[in-house]
Short mmCIF file of C-alpha atoms in Angstrom, two decimals:
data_model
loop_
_atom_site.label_atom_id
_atom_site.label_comp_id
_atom_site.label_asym_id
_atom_site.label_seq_id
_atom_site.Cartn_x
_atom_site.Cartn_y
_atom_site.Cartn_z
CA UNK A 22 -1.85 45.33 -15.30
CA UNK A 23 -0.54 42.19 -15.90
CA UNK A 24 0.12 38.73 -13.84
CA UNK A 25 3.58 39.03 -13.00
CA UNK A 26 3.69 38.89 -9.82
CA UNK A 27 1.28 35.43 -9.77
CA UNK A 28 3.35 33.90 -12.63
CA UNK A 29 6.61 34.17 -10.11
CA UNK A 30 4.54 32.38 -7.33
CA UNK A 31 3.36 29.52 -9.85
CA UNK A 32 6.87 29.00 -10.83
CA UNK A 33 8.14 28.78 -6.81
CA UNK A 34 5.04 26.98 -5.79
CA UNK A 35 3.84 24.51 -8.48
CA UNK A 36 4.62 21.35 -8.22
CA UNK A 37 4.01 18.29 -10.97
CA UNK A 38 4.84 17.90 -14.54
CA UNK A 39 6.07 20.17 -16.71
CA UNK A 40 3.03 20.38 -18.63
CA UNK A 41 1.06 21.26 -15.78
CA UNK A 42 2.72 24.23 -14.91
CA UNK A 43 2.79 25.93 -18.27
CA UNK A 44 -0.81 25.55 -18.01
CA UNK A 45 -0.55 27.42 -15.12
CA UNK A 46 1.25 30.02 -16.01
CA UNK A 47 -0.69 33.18 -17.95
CA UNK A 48 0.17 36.19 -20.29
CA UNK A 49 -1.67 38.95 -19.08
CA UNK A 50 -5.08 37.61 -17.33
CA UNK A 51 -4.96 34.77 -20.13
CA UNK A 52 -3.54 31.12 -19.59
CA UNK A 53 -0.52 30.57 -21.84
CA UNK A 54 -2.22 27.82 -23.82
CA UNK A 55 -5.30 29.50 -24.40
CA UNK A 56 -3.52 32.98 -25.15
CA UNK A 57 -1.37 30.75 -28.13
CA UNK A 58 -4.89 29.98 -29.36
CA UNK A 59 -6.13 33.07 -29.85
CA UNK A 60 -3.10 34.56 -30.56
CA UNK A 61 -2.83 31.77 -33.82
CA UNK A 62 -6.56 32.73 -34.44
CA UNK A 63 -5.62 36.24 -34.81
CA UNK A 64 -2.40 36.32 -36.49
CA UNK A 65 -3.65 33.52 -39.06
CA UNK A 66 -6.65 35.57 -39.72
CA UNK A 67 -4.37 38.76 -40.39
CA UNK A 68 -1.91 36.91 -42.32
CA UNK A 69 -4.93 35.72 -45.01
CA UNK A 70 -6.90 39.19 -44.93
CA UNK A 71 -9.81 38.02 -42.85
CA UNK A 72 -8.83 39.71 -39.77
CA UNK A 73 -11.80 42.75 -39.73
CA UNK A 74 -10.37 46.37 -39.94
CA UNK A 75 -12.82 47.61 -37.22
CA UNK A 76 -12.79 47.16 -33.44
CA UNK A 77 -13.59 43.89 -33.27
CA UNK A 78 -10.25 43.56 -35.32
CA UNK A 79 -8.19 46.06 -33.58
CA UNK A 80 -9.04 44.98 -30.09
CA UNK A 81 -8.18 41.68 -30.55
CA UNK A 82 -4.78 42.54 -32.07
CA UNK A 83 -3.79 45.46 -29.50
CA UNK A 84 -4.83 43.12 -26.88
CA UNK A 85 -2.92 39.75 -28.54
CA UNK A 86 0.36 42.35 -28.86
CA UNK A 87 -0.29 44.16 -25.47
CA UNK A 88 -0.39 41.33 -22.98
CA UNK A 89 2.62 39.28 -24.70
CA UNK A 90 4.76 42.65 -24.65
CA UNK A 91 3.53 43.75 -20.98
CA UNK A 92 4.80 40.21 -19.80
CA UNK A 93 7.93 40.49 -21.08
CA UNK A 94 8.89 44.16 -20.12
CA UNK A 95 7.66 43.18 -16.98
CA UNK A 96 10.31 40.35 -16.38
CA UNK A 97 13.93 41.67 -17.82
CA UNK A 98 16.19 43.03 -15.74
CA UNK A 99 16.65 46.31 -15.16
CA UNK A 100 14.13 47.07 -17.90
CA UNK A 101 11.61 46.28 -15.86
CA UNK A 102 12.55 48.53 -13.02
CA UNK A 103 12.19 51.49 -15.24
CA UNK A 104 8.67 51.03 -16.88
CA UNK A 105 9.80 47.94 -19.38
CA UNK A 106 6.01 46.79 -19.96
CA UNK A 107 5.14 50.50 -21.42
CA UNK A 108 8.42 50.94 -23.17
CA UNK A 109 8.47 47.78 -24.80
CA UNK A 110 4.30 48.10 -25.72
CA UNK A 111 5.24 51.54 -26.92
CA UNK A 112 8.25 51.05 -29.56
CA UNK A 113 8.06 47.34 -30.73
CA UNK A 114 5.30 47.91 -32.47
CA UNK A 115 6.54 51.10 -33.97
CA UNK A 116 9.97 49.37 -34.82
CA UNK A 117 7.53 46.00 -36.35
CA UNK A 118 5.99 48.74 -38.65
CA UNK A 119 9.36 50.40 -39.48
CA UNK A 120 10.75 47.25 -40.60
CA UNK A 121 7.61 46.34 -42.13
CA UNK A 122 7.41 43.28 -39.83
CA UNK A 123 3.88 43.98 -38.96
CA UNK A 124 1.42 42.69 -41.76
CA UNK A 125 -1.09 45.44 -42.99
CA UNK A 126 -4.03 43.35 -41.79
CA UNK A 127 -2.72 44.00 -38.56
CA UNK A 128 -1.64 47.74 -38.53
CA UNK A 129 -5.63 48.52 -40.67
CA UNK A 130 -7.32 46.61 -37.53
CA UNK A 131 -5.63 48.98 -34.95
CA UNK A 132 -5.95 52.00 -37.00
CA UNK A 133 -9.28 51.40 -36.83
CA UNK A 134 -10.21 50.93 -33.14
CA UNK A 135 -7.68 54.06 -32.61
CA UNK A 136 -8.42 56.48 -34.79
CA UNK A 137 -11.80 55.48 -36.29
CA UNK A 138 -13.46 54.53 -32.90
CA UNK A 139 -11.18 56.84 -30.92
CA UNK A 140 -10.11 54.52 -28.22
CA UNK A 141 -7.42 56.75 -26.90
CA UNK A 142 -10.10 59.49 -25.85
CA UNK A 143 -12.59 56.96 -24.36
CA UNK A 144 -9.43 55.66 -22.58
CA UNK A 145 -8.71 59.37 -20.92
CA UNK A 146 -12.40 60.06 -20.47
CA UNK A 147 -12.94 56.80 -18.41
CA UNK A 148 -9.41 57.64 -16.54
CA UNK A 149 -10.24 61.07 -15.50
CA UNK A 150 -13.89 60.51 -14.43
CA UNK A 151 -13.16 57.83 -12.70
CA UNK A 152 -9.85 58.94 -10.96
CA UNK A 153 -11.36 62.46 -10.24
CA UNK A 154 -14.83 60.67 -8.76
CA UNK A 155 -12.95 58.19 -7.10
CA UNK A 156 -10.10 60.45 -5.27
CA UNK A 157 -10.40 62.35 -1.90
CA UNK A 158 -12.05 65.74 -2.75
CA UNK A 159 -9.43 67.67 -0.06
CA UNK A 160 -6.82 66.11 -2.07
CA UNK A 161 -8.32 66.71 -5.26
CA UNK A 162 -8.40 70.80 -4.35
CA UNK A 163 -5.13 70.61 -3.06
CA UNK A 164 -3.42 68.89 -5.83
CA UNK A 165 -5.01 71.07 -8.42
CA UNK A 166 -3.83 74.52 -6.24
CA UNK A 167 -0.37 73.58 -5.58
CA UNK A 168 0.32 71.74 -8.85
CA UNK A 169 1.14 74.71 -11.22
CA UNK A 170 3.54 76.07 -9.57
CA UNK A 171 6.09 73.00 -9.81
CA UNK A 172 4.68 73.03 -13.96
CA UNK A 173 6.10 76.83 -13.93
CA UNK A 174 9.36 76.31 -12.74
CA UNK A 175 9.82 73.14 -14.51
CA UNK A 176 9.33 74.57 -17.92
CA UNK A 177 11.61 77.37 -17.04
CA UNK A 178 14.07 75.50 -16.22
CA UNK A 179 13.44 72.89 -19.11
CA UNK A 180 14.24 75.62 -21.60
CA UNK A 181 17.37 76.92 -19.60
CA UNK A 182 19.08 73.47 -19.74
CA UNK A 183 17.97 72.64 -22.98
CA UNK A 184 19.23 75.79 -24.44
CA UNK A 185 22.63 75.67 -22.09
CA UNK A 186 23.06 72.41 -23.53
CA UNK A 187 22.50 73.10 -27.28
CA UNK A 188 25.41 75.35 -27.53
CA UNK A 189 27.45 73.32 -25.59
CA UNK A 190 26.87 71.07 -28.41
CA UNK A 191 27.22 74.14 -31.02
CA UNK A 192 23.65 74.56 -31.33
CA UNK A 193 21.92 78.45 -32.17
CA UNK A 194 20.35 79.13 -28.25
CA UNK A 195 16.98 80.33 -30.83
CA UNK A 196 17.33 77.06 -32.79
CA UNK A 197 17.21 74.83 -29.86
CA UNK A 198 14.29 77.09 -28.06
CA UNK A 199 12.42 76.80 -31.05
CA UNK A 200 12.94 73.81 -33.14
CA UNK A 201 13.83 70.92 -29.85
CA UNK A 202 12.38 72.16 -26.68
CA UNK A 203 9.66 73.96 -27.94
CA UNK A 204 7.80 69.99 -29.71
CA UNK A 205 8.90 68.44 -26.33
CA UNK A 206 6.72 70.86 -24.14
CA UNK A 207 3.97 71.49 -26.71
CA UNK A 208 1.78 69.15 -25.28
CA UNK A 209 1.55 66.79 -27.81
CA UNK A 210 1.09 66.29 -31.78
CA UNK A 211 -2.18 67.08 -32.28
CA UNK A 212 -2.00 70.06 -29.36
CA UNK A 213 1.19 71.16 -30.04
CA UNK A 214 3.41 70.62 -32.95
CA UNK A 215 0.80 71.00 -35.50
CA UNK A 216 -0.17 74.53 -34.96
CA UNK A 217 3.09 75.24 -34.20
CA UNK A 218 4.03 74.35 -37.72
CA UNK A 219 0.96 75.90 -38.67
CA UNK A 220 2.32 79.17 -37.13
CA UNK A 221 6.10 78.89 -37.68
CA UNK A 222 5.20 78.07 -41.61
CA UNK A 223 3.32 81.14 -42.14
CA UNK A 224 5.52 83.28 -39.73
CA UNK A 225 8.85 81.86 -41.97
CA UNK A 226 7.26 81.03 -44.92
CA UNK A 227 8.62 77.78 -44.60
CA UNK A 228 6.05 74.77 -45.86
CA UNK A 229 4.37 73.12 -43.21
CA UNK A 230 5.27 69.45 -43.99
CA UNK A 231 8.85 70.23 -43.73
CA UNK A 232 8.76 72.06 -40.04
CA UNK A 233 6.17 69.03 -38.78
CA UNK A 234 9.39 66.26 -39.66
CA UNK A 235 12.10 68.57 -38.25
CA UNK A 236 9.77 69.12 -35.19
CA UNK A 237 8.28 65.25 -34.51
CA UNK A 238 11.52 63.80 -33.53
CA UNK A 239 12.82 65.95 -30.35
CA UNK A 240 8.96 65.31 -29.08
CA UNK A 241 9.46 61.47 -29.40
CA UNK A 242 12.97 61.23 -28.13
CA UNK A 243 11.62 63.44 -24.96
CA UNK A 244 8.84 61.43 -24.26
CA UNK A 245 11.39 58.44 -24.28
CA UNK A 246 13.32 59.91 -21.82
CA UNK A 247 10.00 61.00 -19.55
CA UNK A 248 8.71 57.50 -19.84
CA UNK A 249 12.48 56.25 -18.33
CA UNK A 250 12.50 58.99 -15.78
CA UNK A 251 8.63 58.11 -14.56
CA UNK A 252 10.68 54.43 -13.96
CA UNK A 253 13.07 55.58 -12.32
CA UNK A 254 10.97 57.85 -10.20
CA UNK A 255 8.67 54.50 -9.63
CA UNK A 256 11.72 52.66 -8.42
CA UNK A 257 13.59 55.24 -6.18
CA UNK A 258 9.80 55.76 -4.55
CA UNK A 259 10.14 51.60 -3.76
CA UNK A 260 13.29 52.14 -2.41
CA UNK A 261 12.77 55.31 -0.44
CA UNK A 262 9.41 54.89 0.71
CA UNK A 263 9.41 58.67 2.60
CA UNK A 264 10.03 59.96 -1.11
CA UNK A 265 6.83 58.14 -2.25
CA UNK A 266 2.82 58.79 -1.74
CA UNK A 267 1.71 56.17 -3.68
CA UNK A 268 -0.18 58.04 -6.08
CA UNK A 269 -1.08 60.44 -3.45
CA UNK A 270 0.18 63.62 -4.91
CA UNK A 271 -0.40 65.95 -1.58
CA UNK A 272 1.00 65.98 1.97
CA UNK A 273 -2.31 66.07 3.52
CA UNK A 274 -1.13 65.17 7.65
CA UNK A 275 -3.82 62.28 7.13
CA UNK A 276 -2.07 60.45 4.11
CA UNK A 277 -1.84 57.14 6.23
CA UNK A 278 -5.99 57.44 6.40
CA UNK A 279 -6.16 57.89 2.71
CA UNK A 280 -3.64 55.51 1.68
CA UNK A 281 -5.96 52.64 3.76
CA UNK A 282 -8.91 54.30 1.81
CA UNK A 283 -7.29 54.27 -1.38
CA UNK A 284 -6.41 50.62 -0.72
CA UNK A 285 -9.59 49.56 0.23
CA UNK A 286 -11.58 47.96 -2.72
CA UNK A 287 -15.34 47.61 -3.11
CA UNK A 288 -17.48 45.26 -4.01
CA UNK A 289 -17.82 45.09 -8.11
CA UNK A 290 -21.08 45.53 -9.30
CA UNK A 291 -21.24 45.56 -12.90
CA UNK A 292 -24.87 47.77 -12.99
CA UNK A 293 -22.50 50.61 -11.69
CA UNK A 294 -20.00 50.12 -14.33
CA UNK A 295 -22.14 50.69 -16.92
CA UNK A 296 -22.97 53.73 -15.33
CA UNK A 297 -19.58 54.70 -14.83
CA UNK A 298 -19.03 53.94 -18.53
CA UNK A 299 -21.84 56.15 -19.37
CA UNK A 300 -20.54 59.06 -17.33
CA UNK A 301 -17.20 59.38 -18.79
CA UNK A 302 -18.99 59.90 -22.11
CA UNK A 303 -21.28 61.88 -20.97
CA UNK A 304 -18.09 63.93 -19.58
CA UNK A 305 -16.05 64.11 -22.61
CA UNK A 306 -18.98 64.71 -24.69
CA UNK A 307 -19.85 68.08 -22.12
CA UNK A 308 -16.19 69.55 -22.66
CA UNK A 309 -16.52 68.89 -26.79
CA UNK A 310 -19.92 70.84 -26.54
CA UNK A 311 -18.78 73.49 -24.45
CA UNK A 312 -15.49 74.20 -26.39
CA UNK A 313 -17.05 76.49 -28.69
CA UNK A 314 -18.57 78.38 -26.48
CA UNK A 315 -15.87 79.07 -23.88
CA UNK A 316 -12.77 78.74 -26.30
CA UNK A 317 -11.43 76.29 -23.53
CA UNK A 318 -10.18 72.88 -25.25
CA UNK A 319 -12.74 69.78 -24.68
CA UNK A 320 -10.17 67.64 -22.34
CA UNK A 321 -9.77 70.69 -20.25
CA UNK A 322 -13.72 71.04 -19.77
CA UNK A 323 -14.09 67.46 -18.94
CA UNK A 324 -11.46 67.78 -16.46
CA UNK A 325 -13.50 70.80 -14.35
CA UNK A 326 -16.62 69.31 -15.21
CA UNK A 327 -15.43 66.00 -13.15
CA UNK A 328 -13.82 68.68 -10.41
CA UNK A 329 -16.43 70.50 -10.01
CA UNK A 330 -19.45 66.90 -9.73
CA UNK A 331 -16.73 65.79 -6.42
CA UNK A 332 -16.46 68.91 -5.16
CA UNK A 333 -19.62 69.91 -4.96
CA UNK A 334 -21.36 65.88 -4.70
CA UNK A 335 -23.86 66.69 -7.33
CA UNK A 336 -23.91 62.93 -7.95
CA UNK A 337 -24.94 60.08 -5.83
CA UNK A 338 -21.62 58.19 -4.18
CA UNK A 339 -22.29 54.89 -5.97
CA UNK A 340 -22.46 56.53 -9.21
CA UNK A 341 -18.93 57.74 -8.07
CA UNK A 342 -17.79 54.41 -6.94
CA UNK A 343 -19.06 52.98 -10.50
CA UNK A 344 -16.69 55.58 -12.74
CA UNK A 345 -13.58 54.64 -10.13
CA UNK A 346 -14.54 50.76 -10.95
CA UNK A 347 -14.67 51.60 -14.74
CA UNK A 348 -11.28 53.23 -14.49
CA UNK A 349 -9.90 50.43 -12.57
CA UNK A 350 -11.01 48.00 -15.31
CA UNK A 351 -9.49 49.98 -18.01
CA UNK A 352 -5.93 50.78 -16.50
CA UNK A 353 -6.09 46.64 -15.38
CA UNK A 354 -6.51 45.48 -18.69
CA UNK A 355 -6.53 48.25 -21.62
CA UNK A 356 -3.48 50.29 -20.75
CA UNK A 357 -0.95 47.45 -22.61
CA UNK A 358 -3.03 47.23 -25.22
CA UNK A 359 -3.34 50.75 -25.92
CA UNK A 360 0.03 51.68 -25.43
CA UNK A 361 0.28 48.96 -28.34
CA UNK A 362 -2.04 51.16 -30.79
CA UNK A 363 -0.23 54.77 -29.71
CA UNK A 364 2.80 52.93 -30.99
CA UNK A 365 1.69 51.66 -34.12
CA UNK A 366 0.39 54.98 -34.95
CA UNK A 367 1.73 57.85 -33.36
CA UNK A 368 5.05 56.96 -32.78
CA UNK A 369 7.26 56.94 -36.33
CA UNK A 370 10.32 54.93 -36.06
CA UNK A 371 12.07 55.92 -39.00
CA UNK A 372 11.60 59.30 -37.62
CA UNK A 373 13.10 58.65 -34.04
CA UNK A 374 15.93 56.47 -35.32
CA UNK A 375 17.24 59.23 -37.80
CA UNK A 376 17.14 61.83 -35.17
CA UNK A 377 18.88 59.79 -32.58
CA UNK A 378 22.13 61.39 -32.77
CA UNK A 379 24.36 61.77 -29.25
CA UNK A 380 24.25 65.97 -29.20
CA UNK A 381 20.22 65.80 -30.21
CA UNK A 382 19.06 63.42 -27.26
CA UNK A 383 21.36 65.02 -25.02
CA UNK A 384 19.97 68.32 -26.07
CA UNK A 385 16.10 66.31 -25.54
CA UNK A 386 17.50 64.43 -22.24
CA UNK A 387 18.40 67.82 -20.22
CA UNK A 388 15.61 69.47 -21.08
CA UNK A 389 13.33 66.81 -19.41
CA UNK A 390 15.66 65.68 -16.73
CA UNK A 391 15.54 69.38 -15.86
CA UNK A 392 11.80 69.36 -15.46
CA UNK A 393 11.34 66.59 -13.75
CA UNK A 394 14.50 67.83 -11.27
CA UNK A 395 12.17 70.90 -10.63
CA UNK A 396 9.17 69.35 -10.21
CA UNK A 397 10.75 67.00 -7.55
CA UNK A 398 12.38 69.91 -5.35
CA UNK A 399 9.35 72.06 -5.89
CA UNK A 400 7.27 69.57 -4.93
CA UNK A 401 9.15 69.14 -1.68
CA UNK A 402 8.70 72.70 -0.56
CA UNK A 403 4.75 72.72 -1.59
CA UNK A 404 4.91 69.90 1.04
CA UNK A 405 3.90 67.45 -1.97
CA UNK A 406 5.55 63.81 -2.68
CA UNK A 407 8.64 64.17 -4.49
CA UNK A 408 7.69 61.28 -6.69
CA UNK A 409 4.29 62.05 -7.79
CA UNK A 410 5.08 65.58 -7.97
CA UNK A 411 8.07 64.89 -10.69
CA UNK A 412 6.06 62.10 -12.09
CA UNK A 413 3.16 64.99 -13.29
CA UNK A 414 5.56 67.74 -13.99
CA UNK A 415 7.46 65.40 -16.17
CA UNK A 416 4.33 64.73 -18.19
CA UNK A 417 4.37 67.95 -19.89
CA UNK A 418 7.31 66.67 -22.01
CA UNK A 419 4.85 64.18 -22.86
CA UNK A 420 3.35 63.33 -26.18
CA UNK A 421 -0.18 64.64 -25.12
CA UNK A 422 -2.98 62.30 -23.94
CA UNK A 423 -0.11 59.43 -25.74
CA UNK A 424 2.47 60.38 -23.81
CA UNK A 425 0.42 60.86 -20.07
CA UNK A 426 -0.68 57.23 -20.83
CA UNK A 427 2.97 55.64 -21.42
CA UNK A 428 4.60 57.69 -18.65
CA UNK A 429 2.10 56.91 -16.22
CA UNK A 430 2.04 53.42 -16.79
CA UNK A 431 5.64 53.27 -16.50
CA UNK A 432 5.52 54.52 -12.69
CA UNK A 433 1.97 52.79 -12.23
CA UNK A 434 0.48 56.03 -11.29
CA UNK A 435 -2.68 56.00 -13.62
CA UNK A 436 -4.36 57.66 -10.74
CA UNK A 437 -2.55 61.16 -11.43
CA UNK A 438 -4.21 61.48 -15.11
CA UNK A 439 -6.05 64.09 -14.20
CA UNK A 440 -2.78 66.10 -13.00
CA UNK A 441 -1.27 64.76 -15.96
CA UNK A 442 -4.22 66.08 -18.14
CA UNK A 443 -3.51 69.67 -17.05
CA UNK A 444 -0.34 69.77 -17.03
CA UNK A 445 0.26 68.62 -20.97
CA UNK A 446 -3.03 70.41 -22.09
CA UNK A 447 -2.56 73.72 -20.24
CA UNK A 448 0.92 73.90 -19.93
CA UNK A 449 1.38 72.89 -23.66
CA UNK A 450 -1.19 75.29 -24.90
CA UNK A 451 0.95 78.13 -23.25
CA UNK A 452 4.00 77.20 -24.52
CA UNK A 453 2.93 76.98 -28.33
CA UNK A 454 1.34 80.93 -27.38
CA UNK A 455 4.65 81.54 -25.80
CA UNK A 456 6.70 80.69 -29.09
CA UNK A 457 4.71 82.10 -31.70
CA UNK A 458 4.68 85.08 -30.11
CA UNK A 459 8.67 84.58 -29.24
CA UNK A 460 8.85 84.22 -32.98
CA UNK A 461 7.23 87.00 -34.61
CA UNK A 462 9.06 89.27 -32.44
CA UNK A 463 12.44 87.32 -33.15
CA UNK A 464 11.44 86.38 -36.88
#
């Protein structure tokens, strides 16, 4: 996702002046002194109003934001072995708003490409068409049969620890069910927390507003600790290799085959991106039509709509092979960028700041350590790869389609949205039916 890896070889290998290699060197896919061109461009137009609050606007600034911050995560210490580009693309933003640091040109022209033109969605269309079309089809079945189980377990055990933890703390065991690990396994904002304060308001008779801040923060302080444990995962899968399937989620007793298929890239032909482009639409827009009808949220639909086209190969392979090259192109050079815009919007930092007290995150930090414990052992006995398995299990203490983004990025496993997908959107679904049943029993 970003050139890293190149900028350390031009740094060991060029020779000449000094001037030379700075030209040399790049943020992102950009050369540094072209990226401080546009970058003065696009800050000078925000700073005098004239930078346009609509996509054209917002992409440049997510983009200008995104590659600068992906570079950097990507080379401090320690930081970086833990997902540094995603965390760093995630909360400085968030913390440039909080301090009002970020000019309102700036934070108008992303609202605008995220909310108004919906990148996020177009973003997890073009990832789960183009991961499911691209991906083996017998590890596509198996993945999806073996995966709940892990899911099960780990949100059992995600509410044990949580709620063992809470009263170790002095915490009500109903409080911290409730009001902490209920937002972090929601499945989100939108998904989750807001019909659950929908739900707990008129169950209460509390007002909404008030449950929706005492709710937001345990779901942003969780997905903080996912997106550090999808590092870590990342890392201990680099250092113990037999731990690892390289976003293979299934032992399949061929994984050395599909690891040199996986690896193996074709030709780009930019016809068949457009096509893949087109599909994904065409795939989110089938699950938003079909909602109605079957009760079964969009995301979900467009999920087994994309199952079901590479099971059955209803489609033509190069119309596969052109969604799997759009999806590449997005994760390569959008994910940054749009971790940039989640963070501007999604993630409040006043909110998470005031929160941040040592017996609340601990409270937040067992219950996902917990999951993503039980995910990895699980995994194991399905005969899945501890890593990946964790990795998806610990996305359901995600912030929704937000949080599957950041915490895959962090372990570079963009591949497993689909996993991911089902494991916030279904898992998180059943959890807010869970509690507001829980509730009206237990008023």
């Amino acid at each position: 996702m970003t050139d890293i890896t190149q900028n350390d070889a031009i740094a060991a290998e060029t020779g000449g002046s000094l001037l030379s290699r700075i030209a040399a060197y790049k943020v992102g896919p950009v050369p540094l002194p072209l990226y401080l061109a546009i970058a003065s461009v696009v800050f000078g137009a925000s700073v005098i109003g004239k930078l346009p609050a609509d996509m054209i606007g917002g992409f440049a600034a997510i983009m200008v934001l995104g590659f600068l911050l992906g570079e950097i995560g990507g080379r401090i210490p320690y930081l970086k072995s833990i997902g540094g580009s995603a965390i760093l693309c995630l909360f400085v933003p968030s913390a440039m708003l909080g301090y009002q640091v970020m000019n309102p040109a700036t934070s108008d022209a992303i609202k605008a490409v995220m909310k108004t033109s919906n990148f996020l969605y177009l973003y997890i269309a073009c990832l789960v068409t183009g991961s499911m079309l691209g991906m083996n089809r017998k590890v596509l079945i198996q993945g999806f049969l073996k995966m709940f189980v892990p899911l099960a377990v780990g949100t059992f055990g995600a509410v044990l620890a949580g709620g063992l933890v809470g009263m170790a703390f002095g915490y009500e065991f109903k409080h911290t069910f409730f009001f902490i690990v209920m937002p972090i396994v929601a499945g989100g904002i939108g998904e989750g927390i807001l019909p659950l304060s929908l739900a707990y308001a008129d169950i209460l008779g509390t007002a909404q507003p008030e449950l929706i801040a005492s709710l937001i923060p345990a779901a942003l302080i969780g997905n903080v600790v996912a997106i550090i444990s999808s590092g870590v995962l990342k890392r201990i899968g680099e250092k113990k290799p037999q731990y690892s399937g390289n976003g293979l989620l299934v032992r399949t007793g061929d994984d050395n085959e599909l690891l040199q298929e996986m690896a193996v890239e074709k030709k780009i032909e930019l016809p068949l991106m457009g096509a893949g482009l087109l599909m994904a639409c065409t795939m989110f827009i089938l699950g938003a039509f079909l909602s109605p009808f079957t009760g079964i949220p969009g995301p979900i639909l467009m999920i087994i709509g994309a199952a079901l086209l590479k099971v059955s190969a209803l489609i033509p392979e190069r119309m596969e092979t052109g969604a799997h090259q759009m999806y590449k192109f997005m994760t390569t050079n959008m994910t940054f960028p749009l971790l940039v815009g989640l963070g501007t919007l999604y993630v409040p930092w006043n909110d998470l700041i005031a929160a941040f007290t040592p017996a609340y995150f601990a409270i937040c930090a067992a219950t996902v350590l917990a999951m993503v414990s039980s995910g990895w052992f699980v995994g194991k006995l399905l005969k899945m790869y501890e890593v990946e398995a964790a990795i998806v299990t610990c996305c359901h203490s995600g912030l929704g389609g937000t949080g599957d983004v950041a915490i895959l990025s962090a372990s570079n496993r963009m591949g497993l949205m689909p996993f991911a997908q089902i494991s916030t959107r279904i898992g998180g679904a059943a959890m807010v039916v869970l509690a507001v049943f829980l509730l009206k029993i237990l008023g």
